XYZ file of C-alpha atoms in Angstrom:
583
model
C -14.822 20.999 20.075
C -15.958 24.533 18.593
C -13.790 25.030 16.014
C -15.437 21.324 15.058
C -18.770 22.190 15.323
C -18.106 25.258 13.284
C -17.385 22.932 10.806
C -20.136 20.747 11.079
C -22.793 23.732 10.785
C -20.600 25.050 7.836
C -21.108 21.627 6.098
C -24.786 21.303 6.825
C -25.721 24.997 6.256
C -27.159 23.726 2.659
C -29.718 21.359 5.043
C -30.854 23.873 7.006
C -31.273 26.182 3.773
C -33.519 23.695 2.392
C -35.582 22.926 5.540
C -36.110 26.803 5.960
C -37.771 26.582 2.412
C -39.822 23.697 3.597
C -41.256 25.576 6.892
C -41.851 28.929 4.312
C -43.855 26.876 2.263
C -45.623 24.102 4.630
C -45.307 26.197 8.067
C -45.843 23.995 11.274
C -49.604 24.323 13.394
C -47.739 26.131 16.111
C -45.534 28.718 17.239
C -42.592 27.180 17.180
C -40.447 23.869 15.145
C -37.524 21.851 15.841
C -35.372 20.506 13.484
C -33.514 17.512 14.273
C -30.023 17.045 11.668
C -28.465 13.667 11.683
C -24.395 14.029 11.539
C -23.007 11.077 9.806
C -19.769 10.011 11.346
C -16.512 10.292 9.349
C -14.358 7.088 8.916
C -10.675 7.400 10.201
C -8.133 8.684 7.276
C -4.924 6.818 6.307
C -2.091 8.966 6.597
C 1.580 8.340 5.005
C 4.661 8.998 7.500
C 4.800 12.781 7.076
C 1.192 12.913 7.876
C -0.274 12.788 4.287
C -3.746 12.033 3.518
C -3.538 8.473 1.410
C -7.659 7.390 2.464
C -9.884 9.864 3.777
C -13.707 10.831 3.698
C -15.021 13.778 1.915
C -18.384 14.584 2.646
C -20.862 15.113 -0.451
C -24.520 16.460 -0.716
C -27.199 13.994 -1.886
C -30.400 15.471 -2.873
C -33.338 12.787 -1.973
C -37.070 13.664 -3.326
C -39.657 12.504 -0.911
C -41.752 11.283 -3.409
C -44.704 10.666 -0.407
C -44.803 14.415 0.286
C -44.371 15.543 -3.042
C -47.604 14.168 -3.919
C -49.580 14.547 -1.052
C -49.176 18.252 -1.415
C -49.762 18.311 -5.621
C -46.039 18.791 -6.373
C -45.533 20.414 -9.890
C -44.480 17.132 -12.184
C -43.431 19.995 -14.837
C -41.127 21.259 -12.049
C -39.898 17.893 -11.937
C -39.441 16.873 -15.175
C -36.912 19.585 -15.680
C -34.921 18.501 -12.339
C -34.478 15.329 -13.973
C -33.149 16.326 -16.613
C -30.862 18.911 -15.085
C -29.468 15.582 -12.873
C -29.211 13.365 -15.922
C -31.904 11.032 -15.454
C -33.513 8.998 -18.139
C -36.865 8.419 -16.427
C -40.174 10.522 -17.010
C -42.056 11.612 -13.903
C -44.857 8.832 -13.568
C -41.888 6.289 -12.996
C -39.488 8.323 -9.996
C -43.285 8.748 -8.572
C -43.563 5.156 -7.930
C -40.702 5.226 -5.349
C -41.012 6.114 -1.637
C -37.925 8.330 -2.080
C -35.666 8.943 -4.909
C -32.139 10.227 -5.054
C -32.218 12.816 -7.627
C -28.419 14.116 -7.138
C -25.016 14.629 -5.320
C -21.873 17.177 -5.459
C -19.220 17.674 -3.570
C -20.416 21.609 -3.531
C -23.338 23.073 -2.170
C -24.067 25.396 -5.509
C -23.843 22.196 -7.947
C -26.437 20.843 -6.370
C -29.033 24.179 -5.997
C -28.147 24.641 -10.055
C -30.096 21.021 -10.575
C -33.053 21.511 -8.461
C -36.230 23.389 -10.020
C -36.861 25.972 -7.170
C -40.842 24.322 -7.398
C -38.775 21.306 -5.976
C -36.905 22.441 -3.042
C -39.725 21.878 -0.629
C -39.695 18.294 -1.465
C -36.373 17.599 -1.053
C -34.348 15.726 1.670
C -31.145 17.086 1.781
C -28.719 14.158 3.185
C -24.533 14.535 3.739
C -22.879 11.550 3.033
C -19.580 10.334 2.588
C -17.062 8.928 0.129
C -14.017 8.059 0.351
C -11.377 8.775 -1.676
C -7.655 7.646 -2.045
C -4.146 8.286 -3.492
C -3.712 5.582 -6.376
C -0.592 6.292 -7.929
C 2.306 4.523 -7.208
C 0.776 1.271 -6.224
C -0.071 2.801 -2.896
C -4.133 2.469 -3.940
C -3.255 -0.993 -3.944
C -2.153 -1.401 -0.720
C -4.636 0.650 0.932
C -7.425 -1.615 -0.001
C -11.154 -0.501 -0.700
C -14.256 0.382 1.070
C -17.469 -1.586 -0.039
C -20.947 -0.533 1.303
C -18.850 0.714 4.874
C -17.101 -2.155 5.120
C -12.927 -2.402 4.428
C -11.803 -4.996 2.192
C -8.177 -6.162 1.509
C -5.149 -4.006 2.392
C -4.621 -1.220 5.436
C -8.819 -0.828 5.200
C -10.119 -4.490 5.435
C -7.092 -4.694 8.638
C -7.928 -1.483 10.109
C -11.759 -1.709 9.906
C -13.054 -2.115 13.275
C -10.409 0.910 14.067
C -11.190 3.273 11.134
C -15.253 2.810 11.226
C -17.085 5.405 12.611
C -18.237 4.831 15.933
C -21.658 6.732 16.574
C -23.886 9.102 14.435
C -24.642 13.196 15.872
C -27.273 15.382 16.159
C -27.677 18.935 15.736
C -30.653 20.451 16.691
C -32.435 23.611 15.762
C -35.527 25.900 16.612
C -36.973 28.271 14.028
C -38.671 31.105 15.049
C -39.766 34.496 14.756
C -41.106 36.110 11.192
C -37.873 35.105 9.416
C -38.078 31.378 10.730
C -34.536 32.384 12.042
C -32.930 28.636 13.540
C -30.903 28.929 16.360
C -29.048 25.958 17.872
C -30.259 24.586 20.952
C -28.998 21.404 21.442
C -26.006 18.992 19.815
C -24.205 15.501 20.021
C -21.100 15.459 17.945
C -20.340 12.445 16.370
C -17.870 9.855 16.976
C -15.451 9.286 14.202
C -13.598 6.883 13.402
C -9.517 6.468 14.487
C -7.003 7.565 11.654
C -3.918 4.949 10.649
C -0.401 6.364 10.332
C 1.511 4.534 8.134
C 5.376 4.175 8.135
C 5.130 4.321 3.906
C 6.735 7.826 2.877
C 4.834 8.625 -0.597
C 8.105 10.201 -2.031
C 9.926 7.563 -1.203
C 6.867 5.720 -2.690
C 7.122 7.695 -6.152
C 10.814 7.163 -6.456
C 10.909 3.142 -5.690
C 8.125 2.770 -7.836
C 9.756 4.652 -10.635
C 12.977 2.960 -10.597
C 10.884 -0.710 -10.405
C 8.400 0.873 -13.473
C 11.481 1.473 -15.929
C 13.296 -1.966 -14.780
C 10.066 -3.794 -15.637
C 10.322 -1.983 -19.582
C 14.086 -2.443 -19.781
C 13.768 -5.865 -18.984
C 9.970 -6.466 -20.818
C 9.486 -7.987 -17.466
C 5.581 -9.024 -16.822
C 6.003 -7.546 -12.997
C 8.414 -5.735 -10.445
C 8.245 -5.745 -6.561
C 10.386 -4.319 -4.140
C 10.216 -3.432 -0.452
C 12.360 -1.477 1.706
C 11.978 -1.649 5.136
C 13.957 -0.387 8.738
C 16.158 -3.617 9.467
C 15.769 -2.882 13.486
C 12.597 -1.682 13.509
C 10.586 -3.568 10.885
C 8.943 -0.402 9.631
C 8.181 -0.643 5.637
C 9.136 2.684 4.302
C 8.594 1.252 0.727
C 6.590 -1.411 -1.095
C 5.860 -1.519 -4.196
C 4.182 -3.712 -7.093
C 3.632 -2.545 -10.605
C 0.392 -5.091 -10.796
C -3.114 -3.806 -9.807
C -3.428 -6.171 -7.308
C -1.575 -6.972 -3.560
C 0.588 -9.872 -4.317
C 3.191 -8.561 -2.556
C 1.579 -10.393 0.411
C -1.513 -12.115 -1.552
C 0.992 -13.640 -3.656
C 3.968 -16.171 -3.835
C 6.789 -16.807 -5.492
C 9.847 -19.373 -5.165
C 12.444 -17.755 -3.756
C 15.160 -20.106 -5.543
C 18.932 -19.186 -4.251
C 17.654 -16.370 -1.765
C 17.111 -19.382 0.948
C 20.320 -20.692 0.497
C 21.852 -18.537 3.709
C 18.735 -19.948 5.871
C 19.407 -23.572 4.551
C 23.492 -22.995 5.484
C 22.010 -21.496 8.785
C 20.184 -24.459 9.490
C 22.766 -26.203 9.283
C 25.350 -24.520 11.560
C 22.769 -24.221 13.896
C 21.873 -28.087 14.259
C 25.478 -28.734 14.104
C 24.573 -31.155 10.670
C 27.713 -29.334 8.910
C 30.394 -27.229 9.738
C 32.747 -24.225 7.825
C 35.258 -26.385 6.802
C 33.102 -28.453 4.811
C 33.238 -28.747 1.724
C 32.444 -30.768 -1.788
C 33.536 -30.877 -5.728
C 31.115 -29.273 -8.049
C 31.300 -30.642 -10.814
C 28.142 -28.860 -12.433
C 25.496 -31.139 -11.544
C 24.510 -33.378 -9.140
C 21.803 -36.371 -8.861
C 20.332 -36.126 -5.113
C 18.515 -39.623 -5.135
C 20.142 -42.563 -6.165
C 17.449 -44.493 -7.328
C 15.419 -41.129 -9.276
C 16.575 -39.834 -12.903
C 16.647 -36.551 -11.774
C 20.023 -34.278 -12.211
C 20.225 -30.684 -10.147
C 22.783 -28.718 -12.435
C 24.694 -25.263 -11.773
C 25.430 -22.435 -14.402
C 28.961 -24.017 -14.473
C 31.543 -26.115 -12.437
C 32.750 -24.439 -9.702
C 35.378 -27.004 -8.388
C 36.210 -27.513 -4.987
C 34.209 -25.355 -2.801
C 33.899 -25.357 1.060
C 30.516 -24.061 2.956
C 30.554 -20.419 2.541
C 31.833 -20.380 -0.510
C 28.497 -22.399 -1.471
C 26.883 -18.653 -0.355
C 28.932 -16.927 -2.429
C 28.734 -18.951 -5.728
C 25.318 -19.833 -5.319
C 26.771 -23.219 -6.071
C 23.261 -25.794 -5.874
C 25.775 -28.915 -5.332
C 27.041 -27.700 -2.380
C 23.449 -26.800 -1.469
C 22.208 -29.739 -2.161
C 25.012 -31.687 -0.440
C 24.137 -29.161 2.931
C 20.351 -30.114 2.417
C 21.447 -33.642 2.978
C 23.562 -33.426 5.727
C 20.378 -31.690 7.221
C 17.944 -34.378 6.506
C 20.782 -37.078 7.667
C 20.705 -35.164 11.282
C 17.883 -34.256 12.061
C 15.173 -36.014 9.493
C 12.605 -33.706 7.287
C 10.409 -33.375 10.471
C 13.298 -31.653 12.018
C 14.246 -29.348 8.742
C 10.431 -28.428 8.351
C 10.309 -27.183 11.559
C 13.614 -25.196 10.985
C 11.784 -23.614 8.090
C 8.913 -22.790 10.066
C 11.139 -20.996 12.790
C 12.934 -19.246 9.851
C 9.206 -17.505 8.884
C 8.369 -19.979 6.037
C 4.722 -21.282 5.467
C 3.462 -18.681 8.188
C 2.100 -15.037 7.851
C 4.384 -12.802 9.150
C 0.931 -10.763 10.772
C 1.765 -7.241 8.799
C -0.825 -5.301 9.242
C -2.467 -5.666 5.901
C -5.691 -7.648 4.885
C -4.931 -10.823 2.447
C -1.725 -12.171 3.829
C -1.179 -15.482 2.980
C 1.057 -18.140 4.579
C 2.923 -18.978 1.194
C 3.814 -22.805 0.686
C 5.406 -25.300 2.827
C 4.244 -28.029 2.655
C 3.988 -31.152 5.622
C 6.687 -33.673 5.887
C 4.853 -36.164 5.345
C 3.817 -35.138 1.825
C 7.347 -34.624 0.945
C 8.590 -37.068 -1.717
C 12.263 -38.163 -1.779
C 13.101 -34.879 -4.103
C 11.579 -32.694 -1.906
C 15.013 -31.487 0.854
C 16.806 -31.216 -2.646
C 14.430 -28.951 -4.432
C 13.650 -27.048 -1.177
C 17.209 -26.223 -0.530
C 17.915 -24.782 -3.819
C 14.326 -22.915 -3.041
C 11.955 -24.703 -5.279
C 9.156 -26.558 -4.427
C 8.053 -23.956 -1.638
C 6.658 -20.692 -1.782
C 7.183 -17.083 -0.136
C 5.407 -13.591 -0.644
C 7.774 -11.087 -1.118
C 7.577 -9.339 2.314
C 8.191 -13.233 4.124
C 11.202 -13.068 1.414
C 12.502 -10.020 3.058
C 12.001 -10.699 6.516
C 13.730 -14.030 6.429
C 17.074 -12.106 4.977
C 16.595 -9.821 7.128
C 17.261 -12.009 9.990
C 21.051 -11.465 9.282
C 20.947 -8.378 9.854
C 19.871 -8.649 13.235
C 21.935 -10.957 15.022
C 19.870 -13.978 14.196
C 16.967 -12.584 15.321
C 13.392 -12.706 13.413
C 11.700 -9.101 13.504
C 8.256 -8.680 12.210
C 7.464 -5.966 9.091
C 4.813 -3.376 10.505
C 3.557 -1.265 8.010
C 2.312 1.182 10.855
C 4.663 4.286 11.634
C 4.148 4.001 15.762
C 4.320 0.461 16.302
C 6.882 -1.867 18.987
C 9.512 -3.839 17.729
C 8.002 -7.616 17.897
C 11.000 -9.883 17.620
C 11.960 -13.267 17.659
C 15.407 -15.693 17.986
C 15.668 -18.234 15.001
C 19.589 -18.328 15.157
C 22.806 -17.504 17.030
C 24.073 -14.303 16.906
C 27.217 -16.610 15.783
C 25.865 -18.219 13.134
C 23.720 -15.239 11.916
C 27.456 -12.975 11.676
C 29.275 -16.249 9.772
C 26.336 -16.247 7.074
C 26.265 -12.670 6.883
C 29.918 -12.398 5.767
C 29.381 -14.916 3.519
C 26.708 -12.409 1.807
C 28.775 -9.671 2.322
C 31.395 -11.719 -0.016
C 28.071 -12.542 -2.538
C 28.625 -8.316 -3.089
C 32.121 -8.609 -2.958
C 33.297 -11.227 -5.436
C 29.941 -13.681 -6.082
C 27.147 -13.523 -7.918
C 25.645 -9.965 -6.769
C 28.860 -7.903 -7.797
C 26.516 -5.501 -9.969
C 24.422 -4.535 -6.411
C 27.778 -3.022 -5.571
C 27.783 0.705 -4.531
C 30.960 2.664 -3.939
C 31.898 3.563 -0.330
C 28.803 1.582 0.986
C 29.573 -2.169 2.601
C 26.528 -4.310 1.181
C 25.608 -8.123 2.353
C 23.377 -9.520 -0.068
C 21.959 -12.763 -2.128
C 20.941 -13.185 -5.726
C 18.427 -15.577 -6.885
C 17.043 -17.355 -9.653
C 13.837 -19.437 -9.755
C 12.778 -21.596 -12.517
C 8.492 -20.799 -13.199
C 6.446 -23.309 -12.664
C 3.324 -23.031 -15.465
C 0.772 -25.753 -14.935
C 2.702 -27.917 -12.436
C 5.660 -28.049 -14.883
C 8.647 -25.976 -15.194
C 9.019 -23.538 -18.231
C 11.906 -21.230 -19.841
C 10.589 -17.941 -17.510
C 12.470 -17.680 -14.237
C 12.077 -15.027 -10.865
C 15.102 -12.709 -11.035
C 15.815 -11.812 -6.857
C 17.962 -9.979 -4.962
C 17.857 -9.187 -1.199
C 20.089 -6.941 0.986
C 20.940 -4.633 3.854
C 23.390 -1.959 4.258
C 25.781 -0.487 5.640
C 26.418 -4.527 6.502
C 28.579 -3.816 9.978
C 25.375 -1.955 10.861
C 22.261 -2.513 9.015
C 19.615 0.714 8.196
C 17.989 -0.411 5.586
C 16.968 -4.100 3.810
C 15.819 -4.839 0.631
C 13.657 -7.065 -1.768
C 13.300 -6.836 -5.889
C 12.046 -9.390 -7.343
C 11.429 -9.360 -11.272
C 8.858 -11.538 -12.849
C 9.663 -13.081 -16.031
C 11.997 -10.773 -17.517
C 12.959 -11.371 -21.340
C 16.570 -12.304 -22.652
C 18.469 -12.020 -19.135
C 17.296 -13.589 -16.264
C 20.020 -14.393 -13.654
C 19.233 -12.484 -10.363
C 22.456 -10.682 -10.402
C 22.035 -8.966 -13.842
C 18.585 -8.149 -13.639
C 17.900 -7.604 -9.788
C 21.079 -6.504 -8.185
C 21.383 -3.574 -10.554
C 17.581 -2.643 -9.442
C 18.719 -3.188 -5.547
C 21.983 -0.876 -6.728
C 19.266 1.939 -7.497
C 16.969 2.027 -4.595
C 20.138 1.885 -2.642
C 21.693 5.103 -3.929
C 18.202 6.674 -3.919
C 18.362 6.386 -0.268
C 22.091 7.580 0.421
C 22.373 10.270 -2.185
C 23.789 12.953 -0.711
C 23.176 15.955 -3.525
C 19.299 14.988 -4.405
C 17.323 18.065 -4.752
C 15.383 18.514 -1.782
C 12.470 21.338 -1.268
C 12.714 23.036 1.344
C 9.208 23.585 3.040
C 8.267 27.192 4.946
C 5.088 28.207 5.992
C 3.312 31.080 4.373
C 6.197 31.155 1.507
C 5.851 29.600 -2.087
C 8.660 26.069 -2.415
C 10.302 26.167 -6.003
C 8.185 23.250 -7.835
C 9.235 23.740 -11.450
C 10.726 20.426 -12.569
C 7.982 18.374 -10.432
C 5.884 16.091 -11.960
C 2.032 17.342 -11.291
C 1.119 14.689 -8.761
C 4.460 15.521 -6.716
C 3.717 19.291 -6.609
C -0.127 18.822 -5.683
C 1.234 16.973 -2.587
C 3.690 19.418 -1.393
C 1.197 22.475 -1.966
C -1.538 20.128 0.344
C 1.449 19.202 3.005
C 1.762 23.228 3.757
C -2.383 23.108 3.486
C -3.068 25.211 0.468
C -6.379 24.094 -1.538
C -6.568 27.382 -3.754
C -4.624 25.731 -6.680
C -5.296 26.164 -10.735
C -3.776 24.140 -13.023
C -2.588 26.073 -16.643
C -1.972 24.379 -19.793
C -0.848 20.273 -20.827
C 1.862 18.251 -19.768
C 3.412 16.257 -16.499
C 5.559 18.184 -15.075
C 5.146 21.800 -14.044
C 7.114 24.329 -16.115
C 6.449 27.439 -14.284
C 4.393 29.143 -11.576
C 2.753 32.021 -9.551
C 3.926 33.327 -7.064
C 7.687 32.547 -7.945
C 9.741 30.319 -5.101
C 10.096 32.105 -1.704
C 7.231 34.620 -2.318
C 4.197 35.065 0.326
C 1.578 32.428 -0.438
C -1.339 34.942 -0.750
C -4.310 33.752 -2.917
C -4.265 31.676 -5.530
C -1.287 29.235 -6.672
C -1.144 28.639 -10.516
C 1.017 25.830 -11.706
C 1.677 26.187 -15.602
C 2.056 22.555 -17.100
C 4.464 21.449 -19.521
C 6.293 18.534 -20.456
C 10.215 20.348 -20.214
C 11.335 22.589 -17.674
């Protein structure tokens, strides 16, 4: 509590400065004055899994003239005329005099401000601290954060978190000058409440490197968007999540998830007994679902004979079509809906994020006869990209549902959709998808990989067009899952088929997060990390993690080239990074 309010009177020492000059000039009738200071309270900071500031406050001075004062006591308009110009205001005088107060400037430094106040001002001004908050943009992580508006979080961690991260209760300090020198001494304080801080489970280098990888995917392919996620299969946590648009759609948006529900359809299936493994049908490239309707499902080719699993592994939409059937047949659309449902489709999965929608699945009873075709080749329904991963991700837990928590201390909120049974027969059926399907280029030596590819038609307008959704989702090692997941790319040019566009991306991420021989910087307090070959951002956030502030940046580029003091050297003073754009 003192080394706090040490920092509160360090912070308001510019307010007390300024009322001293007020009492010099306009001293009180008797012997002694109080001065009452109200303490704003902080709102909580967002921090990243190692602890990282992503939101926080910083305090700023605002300079207020009490316009009231200033001319009951003849204030010197020349005075002020030159401290609006020195704060870049366009009015004259006779205009700022018609307000009760007027806010004349603010700085994030005490001296900024004194250098734009004509000292015939200072005993008309109100000195106020306020705060604003600030947050860590790159890397799509601004966008999951969400904003603060007038106080008030909106969207994201801030709009979820608001009640949690608001500060509670404003403080007081409280002074008496007196003597000669108008000395103030405290006599009296109420610290104030602040507001809680939000650890997340996101790691920002593991941020920066997902991000990166999704970035050049999205140019290689002249894609119009990239997502991915990658999250703790057990746990739920989301280490990763990124989307290269300036907006949350990863759970504000949807997408069709096309072949990726194929192993929850097959599921389905097994688990209401409508079909069985040793089914199977003749592909002969397409297939027309309703007798009576002109419309024709097709596949990439004709597969032949295939039985159940198989289906998984090929992708093959007759056989899916055929299963979606048999499912219907059973236990009627009601029945399949509510299958969905339990499977996580058409219902937030309550991440703890502001703006999560339920996606698209619609009622039975506005399904038309089309509808169990479409929906088990996934079209005609909609998912967000983190319901997309946690419905996969349901074989890698046994059949069990677990919820994504983008919070780094949170319990494991699970669910049973299917049998551990059924949930180990699909996922060796995805584990084959790696092997010998349609996700062969997600392969990664050494590593066992279950996966499924998937490619969804666009729909523009209500109508289907020549863009598709390239997909992939997967967890590894597959006899014991770590890690699952989700790239999605939106609308990428000349190739399109989930497994040559996202499987390669999932390929990536994956041997970003087992590489064995990736430089890693080794942190020691009170000694100087190598940072040459960093890009700028990277190296700012290592020199804050070990709590140095003291830092001057040299020269143009991205990346830093050089620096002072060299690697393993005390940290004593200042820390110059010298910029470049090559090691």
């Amino acid at each position: 509590m003192e080394k706090r309010l040490t920092l509160l009177l360090a912070v308001f020492a510019l307010f007390l400065a300024v009322s001293f000059i007020n009492l010099f000039f306009f001293p009180p009738a008797g012997q002694k004055s109080h001065w009452y200071v109200s303490i704003p309270p902080k709102r909580g900071s967002i921090l990243d899994a190692k602890g990282r500031k992503i939101a926080y406050d910083s305090p700023v001075y605002v300079a207020y003239l009490d316009v009231e004062f200033f001319k009951r006591q003849h204030g010197s308009k020349s005075a002020l005329e030159r401290t609006l110009k020195a704060c870049g205001i366009e009015k004259d005088p006779e205009e700022v005099l018609k307000y009760r107060f007027y806010r004349l400037t603010e700085a994030e430094d005490k001296e900024s401000v004194l250098k734009r106040l004509d000292p015939d001002i200072l005993p008309f001004v109100s000195l106020e601290v306020e705060y604003r908050r600030k947050k860590f943009q790159d890397y799509s992580t601004g966008v999951l954060i969400g904003a603060v508006l007038n106080g008030q979080g909106k969207g994201g961690v801030e709009g979820f978190f608001d009640d949690a991260l608001k500060g509670k209760r404003k403080g007081t300090l409280e002074f008496l000058y007196k003597g000669a020198r108008l000395s103030p001494v405290l006599t009296d304080y109420v610290l104030p409440e602040d507001g809680q801080d939000v650890h997340l489970s996101i790691d920002l280098d593991l941020q920066r490197h997902v991000y990166r990888i999704i970035s050049d995917a999205v140019k290689e392919f002249s894609a119009e968007a990239g997502h991915a996620i990658v999250m703790e299969s057990k746990t739920g946590k989301i280490l990763s999540m990124v989307t290269t648009r300036d907006w949350n759609d990863l759970i504000g948006g949807y997408i069709e998830p096309g072949s990726t529900i194929k192993p929850v359809v097959y599921a389905i299936a097994l688990e209401t007994k409508s079909a069985s493994p040793s089914f199977s049908v003749e592909c002969e490239g397409m297939i027309k679902p309703v007798e009576n309707l002109n419309i024709i499902i097709r596949d990439i080719e004709e597969h032949g004979k295939v039985d159940f699993l198989t289906g998984i592994v090929k992708s093959c939409n007759v056989m899916s079509v055929r299963v979606g059937d048999l499912i219907v047949r059973h236990i009627g659309v009601e029945g399949f809906y509510e299958w969905l449902k339990k499977a996580g489709f058409g219902e937030k999965t309550g991440m703890e994020m502001e703006g999560e929608i339920d996606g698209v699945l619609r009622n039975p009873k506005e399904w038309s006869l089309i509808d169990p075709a479409e929906i088990s080749i996934g079209q005609g329904i909609g998912v967000t990209p983190v319901q997309l991963v946690a419905f996969l991700n349901v074989f890698a837990n046994g059949g069990y549902w677990i919820k994504p928590s983008i919070l780094k201390e949170s319990p494991v909120q699970k669910r049973k959709v299917f049998s551990e049974t059924t949930a180990e027969t699909i996922k060796k059926a995805m584990i084959e998808v790696v092997e010998e399907g349609t996700g062969k280029l997600a392969q990664v030596r050494g590593l066992e990989i279950a996966g499924k590819t998937g490619t969804a038609q666009k729909a523009v307008g209500g109508k289907y067009q020549n863009l598709y959704h390239s997909l992939f989702v997967g967890f590894f090692p597959a006899d014991d899952p770590k890690y699952t997941i989700m790239v999605h790319l939106d609308s990428p040019s000349e190739a399109f088929y989930g497994g040559d566009v996202a499987a390669p991306v999932f390929r990536k991420i994956v041997e970003l997060l087992t590489e064995k021989e990736k430089k890693k910087i080794t942190l020691i307090r009170g000694l100087m990390p190598d940072l040459v070959g960093l890009p700028v951002r990277d190296a700012l956030l290592v020199l804050e993690e070990l709590g140095i502030e003291d830092v001057e940046l040299k020269d143009k580029g991205w990346m830093v080239s050089d620096q002072t003091p060299p690697p393993d050297h005390p940290l004593e003073g200042k820390v110059v990074l010298i910029l470049g754009n090559q090691k």
